[in-house]
Amino acid sequence: EAKAKLQFIVRLLFRVLCQHYAPVVIALDDLQWADAASLELMEDLIMDRENQNLMVVGLYRSDEVQEASSLAQTIRSFRDNSYKGIFSMTEIPIGPIELTGVDGMITDLLSLDSSASTMALAEVCHRRTRGNAFFVLAFLRMLKDKGYLEYNLGGMKWVWDISKIYTETSATTNAVSLTMRKMVTLQQEYKTMLVLASCLGHLFEKRHLKILTREQITGQNGAITDEFLDFAIKNGYLEGPSGGSAMQYRWVHDSIQFAALSLIPPENLVKFKFDVGKTLLKDLESADLEHYV
């Protein structure tokens, strides 16, 4: 009954919003991580026949959606209702970026015109990243950090040595390996905090990371958590804060979270997670624990 009342109130809210600000477009990212209750609320809004001014754009990774998952069932329901004419639904599969698209990203980022030189760099990026947009950006960032891609003040433009990039990056395959190479050079406290944050999931609260830091890193107070979060945001690991007073942070990409978790040797990972779980169980309220169970 409480859930039905909540859905009714949310429907009324969106009807009012869509009347005064039509059309209203909502973009929902990473739906593969959505829980069943959230998907049900989304479906309830979309199925509302009295609200014709709402568009919902949902994004998800199809390779991470199991056939029996809540999202897969919701999508099948959407397709059936779209076929019946209850609402209009369009599906747009998005694959890897083609070579010309990577070249376009490079020319836009470096403020250059497309040329044989930029296309050669695009070919390396495309080959190393397989056209994944996030990986392309991570790869270019790595080239800049290592000095393979630099801004020439004399010529007032970006320059690179394509033969050196070919040679020096031949073993690089994706953003996980790129990110891990950078992470392993960090101070030990930051590496430990990266792993702690990865254990908290793709979205976590600052106060929960502080609790783990206090327990797992001897002699450190809450100040290092603030320093770490500032560092992680500046280096493109985390986004935030959001969520008002809760001070929530999220990983920029799940591949970065995976890379952080990989800083712990596999043989030590189970015990590390067990210790994290014990700390959370001891220090968190039951309502907070539900997020991590």
Coordinates of C-alpha atoms in Angstrom, one line a residue:
E1 CA 0.0 0.0 0.0
A2 CA 2.8 2.4 0.9
K3 CA 4.5 1.7 -2.4
A4 CA 1.3 2.3 -4.4
K5 CA 0.9 5.6 -2.6
L6 CA 4.4 6.6 -3.4
Q7 CA 4.0 5.8 -7.1
F8 CA 0.7 7.7 -7.2
I9 CA 2.4 10.8 -5.7
V10 CA 5.3 10.6 -8.1
R11 CA 2.9 10.3 -11.0
L12 CA 1.0 13.4 -9.9
L13 CA 4.3 15.3 -9.5
F14 CA 5.4 14.5 -13.0
R15 CA 2.0 15.4 -14.4
V16 CA 2.3 18.8 -12.9
L17 CA 5.9 19.2 -14.1
C18 CA 5.1 18.1 -17.6
Q19 CA 2.2 20.5 -17.9
H20 CA 4.3 23.5 -17.0
Y21 CA 7.6 22.5 -18.6
A22 CA 6.6 20.3 -21.5
P23 CA 8.3 18.4 -22.8
V24 CA 10.2 16.9 -19.9
V25 CA 13.2 14.6 -20.7
I26 CA 14.7 12.3 -18.1
A27 CA 18.0 10.6 -18.8
L28 CA 18.7 7.5 -16.7
D29 CA 22.2 6.1 -17.0
D30 CA 23.5 2.7 -15.9
L31 CA 20.1 1.0 -15.7
Q32 CA 21.9 -2.4 -15.5
W33 CA 22.5 -1.5 -11.9
A34 CA 18.9 -0.4 -11.1
D35 CA 16.9 -2.3 -8.5
A36 CA 13.5 -3.8 -9.2
A37 CA 11.6 -1.1 -7.2
S38 CA 13.3 1.7 -9.2
L39 CA 12.5 0.0 -12.5
E40 CA 8.9 -0.5 -11.5
L41 CA 8.6 3.2 -10.7
M42 CA 10.1 4.1 -14.0
E43 CA 7.6 1.8 -15.8
D44 CA 4.8 3.3 -13.9
L45 CA 5.7 6.8 -15.1
I46 CA 6.1 5.7 -18.7
M47 CA 2.8 3.9 -18.6
D48 CA 0.9 6.9 -17.3
R49 CA -1.7 7.6 -20.0
E50 CA -2.5 11.0 -18.5
N51 CA 1.0 12.3 -19.0
Q52 CA 1.9 12.7 -22.7
N53 CA 4.7 15.1 -22.3
L54 CA 7.4 12.9 -20.7
M55 CA 10.3 11.3 -22.5
V56 CA 12.5 8.8 -20.7
V57 CA 16.0 8.1 -22.2
G58 CA 17.4 4.9 -20.6
L59 CA 21.0 3.8 -21.0
Y60 CA 22.4 0.4 -20.1
R61 CA 25.2 -2.0 -21.1
S62 CA 23.5 -4.9 -22.9
D63 CA 26.4 -7.3 -22.2
E64 CA 25.8 -6.9 -18.4
V65 CA 22.1 -7.7 -18.5
Q66 CA 21.1 -11.3 -17.8
E67 CA 18.0 -12.7 -19.4
A68 CA 16.3 -13.2 -16.1
S69 CA 17.2 -9.8 -14.6
S70 CA 14.7 -7.2 -13.6
L71 CA 15.9 -4.9 -16.4
A72 CA 15.5 -7.5 -19.1
Q73 CA 12.0 -8.2 -17.9
T74 CA 11.2 -4.5 -17.9
I75 CA 12.6 -4.1 -21.4
R76 CA 10.4 -7.0 -22.7
S77 CA 7.4 -5.3 -21.1
F78 CA 8.2 -2.0 -22.8
R79 CA 8.5 -3.7 -26.2
D80 CA 5.2 -5.4 -25.7
N81 CA 3.4 -2.2 -24.7
S82 CA 5.1 -0.3 -27.5
Y83 CA 3.9 -2.9 -30.0
K84 CA 0.4 -2.5 -28.6
G85 CA 0.6 1.3 -29.2
I86 CA 0.4 2.3 -25.6
F87 CA 3.5 4.5 -26.0
S88 CA 6.3 4.9 -28.5
M89 CA 9.6 3.2 -27.9
T90 CA 12.8 3.4 -29.9
E91 CA 15.9 1.3 -29.3
I92 CA 19.3 2.5 -30.5
P93 CA 22.1 0.0 -30.1
I94 CA 25.5 1.8 -29.7
G95 CA 28.6 -0.1 -30.7
P96 CA 32.3 0.9 -30.6
I97 CA 33.3 4.2 -32.2
E98 CA 34.6 3.8 -35.7
L99 CA 38.0 5.1 -36.8
T100 CA 36.6 8.3 -38.2
G101 CA 34.8 8.9 -35.0
V102 CA 38.0 8.6 -33.0
D103 CA 39.7 11.0 -35.3
G104 CA 36.8 13.4 -34.7
M105 CA 37.3 13.1 -30.9
I106 CA 41.0 13.8 -31.3
T107 CA 40.6 16.8 -33.5
D108 CA 37.9 18.3 -31.2
L109 CA 40.0 17.7 -28.1
L110 CA 43.2 19.0 -29.5
S111 CA 41.6 21.8 -31.6
L112 CA 43.1 20.5 -34.8
D113 CA 41.8 19.9 -38.3
S114 CA 41.6 16.3 -39.5
S115 CA 44.8 15.3 -41.3
A116 CA 47.0 12.3 -42.1
S117 CA 48.8 13.0 -38.8
T118 CA 45.6 13.0 -36.6
M119 CA 44.3 9.9 -38.5
A120 CA 47.6 8.1 -37.7
L121 CA 47.1 8.9 -34.0
A122 CA 43.4 7.9 -34.3
E123 CA 44.5 4.5 -35.7
V124 CA 46.7 3.8 -32.7
C125 CA 44.0 4.9 -30.3
H126 CA 41.3 2.8 -32.1
R127 CA 43.6 -0.3 -32.1
R128 CA 44.5 0.0 -28.5
T129 CA 41.0 0.8 -27.2
R130 CA 38.8 -1.0 -29.7
G131 CA 36.8 2.1 -30.2
N132 CA 35.5 2.4 -26.6
A133 CA 35.0 6.1 -26.0
F134 CA 36.0 6.0 -22.3
F135 CA 39.1 4.0 -23.1
V136 CA 40.0 6.5 -25.9
L137 CA 40.0 9.4 -23.4
A138 CA 42.0 7.3 -20.9
F139 CA 44.5 6.4 -23.5
L140 CA 45.0 10.0 -24.6
R141 CA 45.4 11.1 -21.0
M142 CA 48.1 8.5 -20.5
L143 CA 49.9 9.7 -23.6
K144 CA 49.9 13.2 -22.2
D145 CA 51.0 12.1 -18.7
K146 CA 53.9 10.2 -20.2
G147 CA 54.9 13.0 -22.5
Y148 CA 54.1 11.2 -25.7
L149 CA 51.5 13.9 -26.4
E150 CA 52.4 17.5 -25.5
Y151 CA 51.6 21.1 -26.3
N152 CA 54.3 22.9 -28.2
L153 CA 54.3 26.5 -27.1
G154 CA 56.5 27.6 -30.1
G155 CA 54.0 26.1 -32.7
M156 CA 51.0 26.8 -30.5
K157 CA 49.6 23.3 -31.1
W158 CA 49.7 19.7 -29.9
V159 CA 52.4 17.5 -31.2
W160 CA 53.3 13.8 -30.9
D161 CA 55.7 11.2 -32.2
I162 CA 53.6 8.5 -33.7
S163 CA 56.4 5.9 -34.1
K164 CA 57.3 6.3 -30.4
I165 CA 53.6 5.9 -29.4
Y166 CA 53.4 2.7 -31.5
T167 CA 56.5 1.3 -29.8
E168 CA 55.9 2.3 -26.3
T169 CA 52.2 1.4 -26.0
S170 CA 52.2 -1.9 -27.9
A171 CA 51.4 -3.9 -24.7
T172 CA 48.4 -1.7 -23.7
T173 CA 45.0 -3.2 -24.3
N174 CA 42.4 -1.2 -22.4
A175 CA 41.7 1.4 -19.8
V176 CA 42.0 -1.0 -16.9
S177 CA 45.6 -1.7 -17.5
L178 CA 46.2 2.0 -18.2
T179 CA 44.6 3.0 -14.9
M180 CA 46.3 0.2 -12.9
R181 CA 49.7 1.3 -14.1
K182 CA 49.0 4.8 -12.8
M183 CA 47.5 3.6 -9.6
V184 CA 50.4 1.4 -8.6
T185 CA 52.7 4.5 -8.5
L186 CA 50.5 6.2 -5.8
Q187 CA 51.4 6.5 -2.1
Q188 CA 50.3 3.4 -0.1
E189 CA 47.5 5.2 1.8
Y190 CA 45.8 6.3 -1.5
K191 CA 46.1 2.9 -2.9
T192 CA 44.5 1.4 0.2
M193 CA 41.7 4.0 0.0
L194 CA 41.1 3.2 -3.6
V195 CA 40.5 -0.4 -2.7
L196 CA 38.3 0.5 0.3
A197 CA 36.2 2.8 -2.0
S198 CA 35.9 0.0 -4.6
C199 CA 34.6 -2.3 -1.9
L200 CA 31.8 0.2 -1.1
G201 CA 30.4 -0.2 -4.6
H202 CA 29.8 2.1 -7.6
L203 CA 28.1 4.7 -5.3
F204 CA 29.1 5.4 -1.7
E205 CA 29.0 8.0 1.1
K206 CA 32.0 9.9 2.3
R207 CA 31.3 9.1 6.0
H208 CA 31.3 5.4 5.2
L209 CA 34.7 5.7 3.6
K210 CA 35.9 7.6 6.6
I211 CA 34.9 4.8 8.9
L212 CA 36.8 2.2 6.8
T213 CA 39.8 4.5 6.6
R214 CA 39.9 4.9 10.4
E215 CA 39.9 1.1 10.8
Q216 CA 42.1 0.0 8.0
I217 CA 44.8 2.7 7.9
T218 CA 46.6 3.0 11.2
G219 CA 47.3 6.5 12.6
Q220 CA 45.1 8.4 10.0
N221 CA 42.2 10.7 10.8
G222 CA 39.4 12.0 8.6
A223 CA 41.6 14.6 7.0
I224 CA 43.2 12.1 4.7
T225 CA 39.8 11.0 3.4
D226 CA 39.1 14.6 2.2
E227 CA 42.6 14.8 0.6
F228 CA 42.0 11.5 -1.1
L229 CA 38.6 12.4 -2.5
D230 CA 39.9 15.7 -3.9
F231 CA 42.8 13.8 -5.5
A232 CA 40.5 11.1 -6.9
I233 CA 38.2 13.6 -8.5
K234 CA 41.0 15.7 -10.0
N235 CA 42.5 12.5 -11.5
G236 CA 39.3 11.3 -13.0
Y237 CA 38.6 8.3 -10.7
L238 CA 35.5 9.6 -8.9
E239 CA 32.7 12.0 -9.4
G240 CA 31.0 14.0 -6.7
P241 CA 29.9 15.1 -4.2
S242 CA 26.2 14.7 -4.7
G243 CA 23.2 13.7 -2.6
G244 CA 23.2 16.8 -0.4
S245 CA 24.3 16.2 3.2
A246 CA 25.0 12.5 2.5
M247 CA 28.1 13.6 0.4
Q248 CA 27.9 10.7 -2.1
Y249 CA 30.6 9.8 -4.6
R250 CA 30.6 7.5 -7.5
W251 CA 33.1 5.9 -9.8
V252 CA 33.5 7.6 -13.2
H253 CA 33.5 4.2 -14.8
D254 CA 33.2 0.7 -13.5
S255 CA 36.5 -0.2 -15.2
I256 CA 38.2 2.2 -12.8
Q257 CA 36.5 0.6 -9.9
F258 CA 37.7 -2.8 -11.1
A259 CA 41.2 -1.5 -11.5
A260 CA 41.2 -0.2 -8.0
L261 CA 40.0 -3.5 -6.6
S262 CA 42.7 -5.3 -8.6
L263 CA 45.4 -3.5 -6.5
I264 CA 44.8 -6.2 -3.9
P265 CA 46.4 -9.6 -4.8
P266 CA 43.7 -12.1 -5.5
E267 CA 44.8 -14.4 -2.7
N268 CA 44.3 -11.5 -0.2
L269 CA 41.1 -10.1 -1.6
V270 CA 38.6 -12.4 0.3
K271 CA 40.1 -11.6 3.7
F272 CA 40.3 -7.9 2.8
K273 CA 36.6 -7.8 1.9
F274 CA 35.8 -9.8 5.0
D275 CA 37.5 -7.2 7.2
V276 CA 35.6 -4.4 5.4
G277 CA 32.3 -6.2 6.0
K278 CA 33.1 -6.7 9.7
T279 CA 33.8 -2.9 10.0
L280 CA 30.6 -2.0 8.2
L281 CA 28.6 -4.4 10.3
K282 CA 30.0 -3.0 13.5
D283 CA 29.7 0.7 12.8
L284 CA 26.8 1.2 10.4
E285 CA 23.1 1.5 11.2
S286 CA 20.9 -1.3 9.7
A287 CA 19.4 1.2 7.2
D288 CA 22.8 2.0 5.8
L289 CA 23.8 -1.7 5.8
E290 CA 21.1 -2.5 3.3
H291 CA 22.9 -0.6 0.6
Y292 CA 26.0 -2.9 0.9
V293 CA 24.2 -6.2 1.4

